[in-house]
């Protein structure tokens, strides 16, 4: 991480927080959210291998909802030059102008208006020298109450860019960042049209819009191949307030995948859904006797972006061969291009480890942990839940006496880790210190977290974490974990990193590739809060 980047915004941190930079991680108050940039950068690099393998024919659009920071945004849009193991090959070029071998993207998604404002405040969208972010999609289907705020932000983006161009004496390589919207209901378009009439004669240009298509998740979106979608398409294509630029879908149910095959099937479902919608849109445009009058902002062969993805399908796409992608790309409808979107892919968590799409050593790729302090230890309170070899049992005799194990109380619970669960039991797994691997956050209240030994055998624990135990048994977990000591601090990998990061005012940054092995606070990131 470039030190100069961090120093620009440290003035925005409270003095006691900025003073923690350079201090040992163990000095942090608990609970605290910790982000290790070493696996984060490695995960980003792995995603960009997909872009390289398809010669740039697949776009990448990052969702910023997990971290909500300008620092991680820059890392994702203009990544550090690292290999897939996370080894730095040269200095970070987060804001470098275009260069021949630069990898990156200029597309993003946000989940809140606060994130849109943060991108402006922290200088991501008002750089006249380079188009670091050309389009940012507001990721919830549009509600009428948000239209005035989004319109104001949109105008701010253009004013800020104009001011930046003036400072550069009128020279620019970029253009204003376009704020895009999602639609899935005719009434949303009617609300946009009513707002535009109110703004006359100062109404802005038509909104670039994606129609959100439901591919089976049943959270948001218009079901594809339905009359409801046909109605939305007719309204959007004919609206003077809309310039339809693409179709968007999200297979949230792909989190239930347990193999590459499962996730690949979900990816195919996503692509089929948006392709079907694009074909219908083109059919409507071609069937019109006078497209220019009936569809004022669309051409007959309108180019549409097909935006698909969830972190599991994102990884399935990353691991597919170039021949598979060539087949997929050749099957897309004419005048369409494909992009993949995801937000948690750089960070990961237990839910993602459970998909089996991040092996080997999937747990080691998780960048987000929560630092917590042990408050109390309760000897022999829990019935024994695993069998040990005689050697392991003798090493852990103080814990397994009378067939019971200890439990312990920590200060990270519902408000610090969320109450999300996943395929693996508990609300999180202890990962550091290494000799405490095997403990899980078993039960939580608001501020009380109860730690217990994971069910099953040690080999099962490693297998869950992505270790091939036939070849590398004991690679991550040497045996049953030792007992806790009151006052020691542990780091817990959460079930759902997005919910965890959203709960914390500051993200404490470490780098496990540095001399401290991630034991020193390298920076502090302050997420954009609110809605």
XYZ file of C-alpha atoms in Angstrom:
531
model
C 0.000 0.000 0.000
C 1.479 3.308 -1.013
C 2.115 5.386 2.078
C 1.336 8.615 0.236
C -2.210 7.412 -0.504
C -2.927 6.788 3.144
C -1.501 10.113 4.323
C -3.800 12.159 2.065
C -6.855 11.274 4.121
C -5.444 10.595 7.573
C -6.516 14.073 8.626
C -10.077 12.752 8.450
C -9.348 10.184 11.166
C -9.679 10.955 14.865
C -6.230 11.523 16.333
C -6.431 8.489 18.605
C -7.301 6.287 15.611
C -4.572 7.602 13.300
C -2.095 7.150 16.171
C -2.696 3.392 15.960
C -0.994 3.206 12.561
C 2.339 1.488 13.038
C 1.302 -0.021 16.359
C 1.003 -3.779 17.014
C -2.328 -5.286 16.041
C -2.690 -6.571 19.597
C -2.966 -2.950 20.818
C -6.309 -2.436 19.103
C -9.480 -2.104 21.150
C -11.877 -4.961 20.630
C -13.907 -5.855 18.745
C -12.201 -4.437 15.641
C -12.491 -5.308 11.962
C -9.150 -6.240 10.374
C -8.459 -6.405 6.620
C -5.340 -8.162 5.352
C -4.431 -6.597 1.989
C -2.159 -9.492 1.025
C -4.966 -12.020 0.294
C -7.202 -9.157 -0.880
C -4.714 -8.217 -3.607
C -4.175 -11.848 -4.504
C -7.924 -12.376 -4.898
C -8.194 -9.283 -7.111
C -5.316 -10.543 -9.256
C -7.046 -13.901 -9.712
C -10.144 -12.176 -11.043
C -8.175 -10.198 -13.597
C -6.773 -13.425 -15.010
C -10.268 -13.947 -16.435
C -10.065 -10.616 -18.218
C -6.660 -11.533 -19.636
C -7.723 -15.032 -20.737
C -10.549 -13.624 -22.866
C -8.441 -10.802 -24.370
C -10.612 -8.217 -22.716
C -13.877 -9.458 -24.226
C -15.449 -9.782 -20.759
C -15.857 -6.652 -18.674
C -15.530 -6.509 -14.895
C -17.729 -4.350 -12.670
C -16.828 -4.234 -8.987
C -19.447 -3.835 -6.291
C -18.158 -1.541 -3.546
C -20.676 -2.574 -0.885
C -18.338 -4.810 1.129
C -15.678 -2.260 2.038
C -17.215 1.145 1.118
C -13.804 2.869 1.031
C -11.825 4.903 -1.494
C -8.679 2.874 -0.769
C -10.126 -0.528 -1.689
C -11.972 1.050 -4.630
C -8.660 2.183 -6.093
C -7.091 -1.207 -5.450
C -9.936 -2.901 -7.321
C -10.184 -0.481 -10.241
C -6.433 -0.124 -10.711
C -4.952 -3.131 -8.907
C -1.452 -3.512 -7.541
C 0.772 -5.580 -9.779
C 0.768 -8.891 -7.945
C 0.701 -12.507 -8.978
C -2.047 -14.881 -7.858
C -0.122 -15.720 -4.681
C -0.253 -12.046 -3.771
C 3.457 -11.412 -4.263
C 4.149 -7.804 -5.221
C 5.898 -7.546 -8.573
C 6.193 -3.773 -8.624
C 4.794 -0.695 -6.951
C 1.062 -0.151 -6.731
C -0.289 1.892 -9.626
C -3.684 2.625 -8.130
C -4.050 5.970 -9.895
C -1.585 5.512 -12.748
C -2.615 6.780 -16.154
C -3.246 4.151 -18.792
C -0.182 2.041 -19.555
C 0.274 -0.870 -21.936
C 0.224 -3.625 -19.315
C -2.189 -2.072 -16.858
C -5.099 -4.229 -15.771
C -8.226 -2.712 -14.348
C -11.773 -1.598 -14.979
C -13.668 1.676 -14.978
C -17.068 0.268 -13.881
C -18.521 -0.037 -10.403
C -21.729 -0.643 -8.456
C -22.792 0.889 -5.147
C -25.570 -0.044 -2.773
C -26.145 3.350 -1.107
C -26.220 7.017 -2.045
C -23.640 7.540 0.707
C -21.222 5.478 -1.396
C -21.957 7.641 -4.442
C -21.202 10.718 -2.369
C -18.047 9.122 -0.961
C -16.683 8.433 -4.432
C -16.960 12.152 -5.136
C -15.730 13.425 -1.779
C -12.667 11.185 -1.832
C -11.642 11.993 -5.386
C -12.496 8.848 -7.325
C -14.814 10.479 -9.885
C -13.429 13.988 -10.413
C -10.007 13.281 -11.928
C -9.647 15.024 -15.283
C -6.400 13.210 -16.111
C -7.710 9.660 -16.296
C -11.061 7.923 -16.542
C -10.586 5.794 -13.438
C -14.364 5.389 -13.138
C -16.552 6.033 -16.170
C -19.802 4.530 -14.872
C -21.221 3.689 -11.487
C -24.490 1.815 -11.116
C -26.804 2.450 -8.166
C -27.525 -1.142 -7.265
C -31.083 -1.044 -5.886
C -34.096 -0.789 -8.168
C -35.067 2.860 -8.220
C -37.545 4.147 -5.643
C -39.288 7.485 -6.349
C -38.107 8.944 -3.044
C -34.462 8.578 -4.092
C -34.784 10.269 -7.485
C -34.118 13.859 -6.254
C -31.037 12.760 -4.289
C -29.661 10.728 -7.175
C -30.281 13.614 -9.575
C -28.410 15.970 -7.253
C -25.457 13.579 -7.011
C -25.461 13.159 -10.777
C -25.245 16.926 -11.215
C -22.470 17.136 -8.611
C -20.439 14.550 -10.516
C -20.603 16.651 -13.687
C -19.782 19.913 -11.896
C -16.834 18.335 -10.117
C -15.455 16.970 -13.364
C -15.877 20.360 -15.039
C -13.962 22.028 -12.213
C -11.202 19.433 -12.506
C -10.902 20.086 -16.241
C -10.588 23.820 -15.601
C -7.729 23.188 -13.178
C -5.982 21.227 -15.934
C -6.400 24.193 -18.316
C -9.082 22.447 -20.278
C -7.143 19.265 -20.984
C -8.633 15.886 -20.220
C -8.378 12.230 -21.152
C -11.595 11.311 -19.424
C -15.239 12.257 -19.150
C -17.700 12.731 -16.295
C -18.631 9.566 -14.429
C -22.089 8.426 -15.492
C -24.532 7.578 -12.688
C -26.633 4.639 -13.866
C -29.845 3.213 -12.415
C -31.653 -0.132 -12.107
C -35.313 -0.560 -13.049
C -37.726 -3.456 -12.626
C -41.168 -1.790 -12.559
C -43.143 0.410 -14.942
C -44.064 2.761 -12.092
C -40.388 3.598 -11.545
C -40.143 4.861 -15.130
C -43.322 6.898 -14.690
C -41.797 8.493 -11.583
C -38.654 9.419 -13.551
C -40.740 10.967 -16.305
C -42.758 12.993 -13.779
C -39.552 14.233 -12.151
C -38.103 15.248 -15.538
C -41.223 17.307 -16.331
C -40.871 19.111 -13.003
C -37.281 20.018 -13.859
C -38.054 21.548 -17.257
C -36.432 23.413 -18.900
C -33.395 22.317 -16.875
C -33.932 18.559 -17.061
C -30.722 16.585 -17.496
C -30.040 14.082 -20.249
C -31.856 10.719 -20.137
C -30.737 8.337 -17.415
C -28.609 5.383 -18.459
C -30.553 2.422 -17.109
C -30.274 -1.324 -16.704
C -33.346 -3.485 -16.313
C -32.897 -5.924 -13.475
C -33.909 -9.450 -14.457
C -34.816 -12.137 -11.928
C -33.001 -15.383 -12.818
C -34.599 -17.390 -10.004
C -33.304 -15.751 -6.816
C -36.667 -14.021 -6.251
C -35.216 -11.038 -4.387
C -35.501 -8.270 -6.988
C -35.928 -8.034 -10.728
C -38.460 -8.813 -13.445
C -38.792 -12.539 -14.209
C -37.481 -13.171 -17.715
C -39.768 -14.445 -20.468
C -42.872 -12.996 -18.796
C -45.487 -10.414 -19.742
C -44.223 -8.289 -16.865
C -40.813 -7.996 -18.524
C -42.424 -7.201 -21.889
C -44.398 -4.344 -20.305
C -41.295 -2.909 -18.618
C -39.334 -3.148 -21.873
C -41.979 -1.315 -23.915
C -42.165 1.454 -21.315
C -38.388 1.827 -20.943
C -37.647 1.813 -24.669
C -40.301 4.447 -25.368
C -39.497 6.716 -22.418
C -37.803 10.070 -23.060
C -36.332 9.836 -19.551
C -34.521 6.532 -20.163
C -31.628 5.360 -22.275
C -31.652 1.594 -21.811
C -28.049 0.370 -21.872
C -28.275 -3.166 -20.538
C -29.698 -5.961 -18.441
C -28.528 -6.982 -14.987
C -29.054 -10.121 -12.926
C -27.705 -11.602 -9.706
C -27.825 -15.298 -8.789
C -27.768 -14.881 -5.025
C -28.876 -18.497 -4.705
C -25.481 -19.518 -6.140
C -24.174 -19.232 -2.576
C -25.606 -22.707 -2.203
C -23.089 -24.038 -4.748
C -20.762 -26.792 -3.552
C -18.687 -27.280 -6.690
C -17.467 -25.591 -9.844
C -20.173 -27.457 -11.732
C -22.913 -26.048 -9.475
C -21.689 -22.468 -9.854
C -21.130 -22.852 -13.614
C -24.726 -23.971 -13.988
C -25.849 -20.852 -12.107
C -23.655 -18.688 -14.343
C -25.329 -20.209 -17.404
C -28.719 -19.423 -15.862
C -27.686 -15.796 -15.343
C -26.424 -15.412 -18.918
C -29.554 -17.048 -20.330
C -31.814 -14.677 -18.380
C -30.200 -11.443 -19.569
C -29.666 -12.762 -23.098
C -33.365 -13.570 -23.345
C -34.252 -10.048 -22.189
C -31.855 -8.450 -24.698
C -33.303 -10.511 -27.567
C -36.799 -9.355 -26.672
C -35.671 -5.721 -26.496
C -34.093 -5.941 -29.946
C -37.241 -7.584 -31.267
C -39.355 -4.686 -29.971
C -37.010 -2.121 -31.517
C -36.965 -3.836 -34.925
C -40.743 -4.281 -35.041
C -41.412 -0.558 -34.638
C -42.365 1.217 -37.845
C -40.606 4.402 -36.722
C -38.015 3.654 -34.081
C -36.742 7.215 -33.907
C -40.136 8.606 -32.871
C -41.351 5.716 -30.732
C -38.003 5.031 -29.059
C -36.269 8.422 -28.951
C -33.159 7.330 -27.026
C -32.580 3.928 -28.625
C -31.262 2.724 -31.978
C -32.623 -0.352 -33.764
C -29.365 -2.228 -33.137
C -28.858 -0.795 -29.665
C -25.762 -2.225 -28.000
C -26.679 -3.762 -24.638
C -24.408 -4.747 -21.777
C -25.321 -8.062 -20.163
C -24.255 -7.807 -16.529
C -24.192 -11.062 -14.568
C -22.608 -12.285 -11.387
C -22.467 -13.210 -7.758
C -19.188 -14.087 -6.072
C -19.642 -17.881 -6.673
C -20.511 -17.427 -10.367
C -17.728 -14.847 -10.625
C -15.264 -17.514 -9.459
C -16.804 -20.119 -11.746
C -16.167 -17.760 -14.638
C -12.618 -17.153 -13.486
C -11.851 -20.876 -13.460
C -13.463 -21.669 -16.826
C -11.151 -22.335 -19.758
C -10.753 -19.920 -22.654
C -12.476 -22.448 -24.937
C -15.523 -22.465 -22.635
C -15.625 -18.680 -22.697
C -15.213 -18.593 -26.461
C -18.289 -20.798 -26.728
C -20.253 -18.608 -24.306
C -19.265 -15.371 -26.001
C -20.069 -16.701 -29.463
C -23.567 -17.642 -28.286
C -24.471 -14.151 -27.036
C -27.125 -12.210 -28.949
C -25.855 -9.748 -31.587
C -25.047 -6.219 -30.367
C -24.409 -7.346 -26.798
C -21.350 -7.509 -24.571
C -20.833 -9.407 -21.330
C -19.604 -8.182 -17.967
C -19.260 -9.960 -14.623
C -19.960 -8.228 -11.329
C -19.178 -9.167 -7.723
C -18.327 -7.423 -4.475
C -17.107 -9.960 -1.933
C -14.670 -11.719 -4.272
C -11.603 -9.758 -3.057
C -12.416 -10.440 0.610
C -14.229 -13.785 0.957
C -15.604 -15.389 4.134
C -16.831 -18.750 5.446
C -19.883 -18.710 3.184
C -17.578 -18.402 0.184
C -15.165 -21.047 1.506
C -18.134 -23.433 1.698
C -18.784 -23.128 -2.058
C -15.488 -25.017 -2.727
C -14.636 -22.470 -5.427
C -11.533 -21.030 -3.783
C -9.434 -24.144 -3.126
C -6.710 -24.817 -2.297
C -6.447 -23.445 1.245
C -9.610 -21.409 0.751
C -9.594 -20.146 4.330
C -6.215 -18.476 3.817
C -7.753 -16.306 1.085
C -10.192 -14.682 3.531
C -9.055 -11.084 4.005
C -11.542 -9.987 6.693
C -11.322 -11.045 10.335
C -12.633 -9.636 13.594
C -10.216 -9.122 16.476
C -11.766 -10.113 19.814
C -10.612 -10.466 23.393
C -11.263 -13.494 25.595
C -13.263 -12.411 28.629
C -13.868 -15.648 30.528
C -13.118 -19.384 30.326
C -15.647 -22.016 31.455
C -13.853 -25.357 32.084
C -15.503 -28.590 30.997
C -18.864 -26.974 30.277
C -19.468 -28.513 26.845
C -19.875 -32.231 26.076
C -16.996 -33.633 24.028
C -17.833 -33.463 20.325
C -14.776 -35.002 18.651
C -12.544 -37.998 19.097
C -8.767 -37.583 19.317
C -5.781 -39.822 18.918
C -4.144 -40.870 22.194
C -1.334 -38.370 21.571
C -3.736 -35.506 20.946
C -5.833 -36.481 23.949
C -2.814 -36.426 26.261
C -1.849 -32.987 24.930
C -5.343 -31.720 25.661
C -6.025 -33.589 28.883
C -6.956 -30.452 30.755
C -9.723 -29.844 28.229
C -11.085 -33.332 27.715
C -11.348 -34.324 31.377
C -14.531 -36.239 32.068
C -15.480 -36.166 28.398
C -16.121 -32.415 28.304
C -14.446 -29.405 26.702
C -14.019 -25.847 27.771
C -16.094 -22.995 26.475
C -15.053 -19.346 26.519
C -16.631 -15.907 26.321
C -15.399 -13.215 23.933
C -16.480 -9.639 23.217
C -17.344 -10.105 19.509
C -20.934 -11.113 18.885
C -24.029 -10.016 16.979
C -23.168 -6.327 16.627
C -19.567 -7.017 15.541
C -20.016 -10.174 13.434
C -23.729 -10.163 12.508
C -25.942 -13.160 13.169
C -25.455 -14.618 9.718
C -24.800 -18.332 9.481
C -23.747 -20.645 6.668
C -23.084 -24.268 5.761
C -20.365 -24.432 8.427
C -21.649 -24.392 11.996
C -21.239 -21.295 14.118
C -20.967 -17.597 13.345
C -17.226 -17.606 12.678
C -14.036 -19.666 12.993
C -10.946 -18.714 14.988
C -7.979 -18.494 12.604
C -5.319 -16.656 14.637
C -3.406 -17.537 16.742
C -2.676 -20.728 14.802
C -2.716 -22.985 17.861
C -6.332 -21.966 18.525
C -7.633 -23.139 15.152
C -10.507 -25.500 15.808
C -12.546 -23.089 17.930
C -15.744 -21.592 16.523
C -18.040 -18.798 17.611
C -20.845 -21.116 18.640
C -23.525 -18.871 20.145
C -23.988 -15.118 20.153
C -26.079 -12.442 21.801
C -25.738 -8.731 21.164
C -22.286 -8.354 22.766
C -21.621 -11.840 24.231
C -19.966 -14.445 22.044
C -19.540 -18.034 23.259
C -16.628 -19.984 21.744
C -16.664 -23.778 21.540
C -14.734 -26.554 19.819
C -15.957 -27.308 16.295
C -17.854 -30.544 15.770
C -16.252 -33.477 13.988
C -12.613 -34.457 13.588
C -9.508 -32.386 12.947
C -9.283 -33.753 9.403
C -12.836 -32.579 8.759
C -11.928 -29.079 9.909
C -9.074 -28.888 7.425
C -11.156 -30.390 4.649
C -13.821 -27.731 5.212
C -11.120 -25.079 4.935
C -9.990 -26.379 1.552
C -7.026 -28.593 2.457
C -6.449 -31.846 0.577
C -5.866 -33.884 3.741
C -4.663 -36.917 1.808
C -1.669 -34.906 0.612
C -1.266 -32.146 3.190
C -2.818 -33.272 6.463
C -1.917 -30.901 9.248
C -1.076 -28.027 6.913
C -3.362 -25.536 8.658
C -4.411 -27.340 11.837
C -1.863 -29.472 13.690
C -4.293 -31.005 16.146
C -6.931 -30.103 18.712
C -6.551 -26.489 19.838
C -5.209 -25.445 23.206
C -7.240 -23.800 25.942
C -7.912 -20.066 25.923
C -6.337 -17.606 28.335
C -8.360 -14.692 29.669
C -7.184 -11.444 28.096
C -5.646 -12.915 24.934
C -6.861 -11.732 21.552
C -8.028 -13.862 18.652
C -9.010 -13.207 15.045
C -12.253 -14.734 13.797
C -13.121 -15.358 10.140
C -16.798 -14.380 9.786
C -19.584 -16.086 7.926
C -20.406 -12.972 5.879
C -17.712 -10.314 5.421
C -20.049 -7.684 3.931
C -22.254 -7.550 7.015
C -19.217 -7.463 9.307
C -17.487 -4.571 7.550
C -20.742 -2.601 7.558
C -20.881 -2.859 11.355
C -17.517 -1.189 12.003
C -16.584 2.484 11.895
C -12.963 1.748 10.948
C -11.208 -1.024 9.037
C -7.713 -1.723 10.397
C -5.327 -2.710 7.636
C -2.514 -5.250 7.931
C -0.276 -6.890 5.345
C 0.690 -10.498 6.071
C 3.429 -10.283 3.446
C 5.375 -7.624 5.347
C 8.089 -8.109 7.959
C 5.560 -8.135 10.787
C 3.598 -10.997 9.153
C 0.486 -8.891 9.487
C 1.128 -8.054 13.115
C 1.402 -4.291 12.599
C -1.364 -1.851 11.663
C -0.362 -0.483 8.259
C -3.290 1.878 7.710
C -6.855 2.662 8.770
C -9.716 2.908 6.284
C -12.935 4.719 7.145
C -15.986 3.321 5.292
C -18.706 5.546 3.894
C -21.596 5.181 6.327
C -25.308 5.753 5.966
C -27.747 5.324 3.084
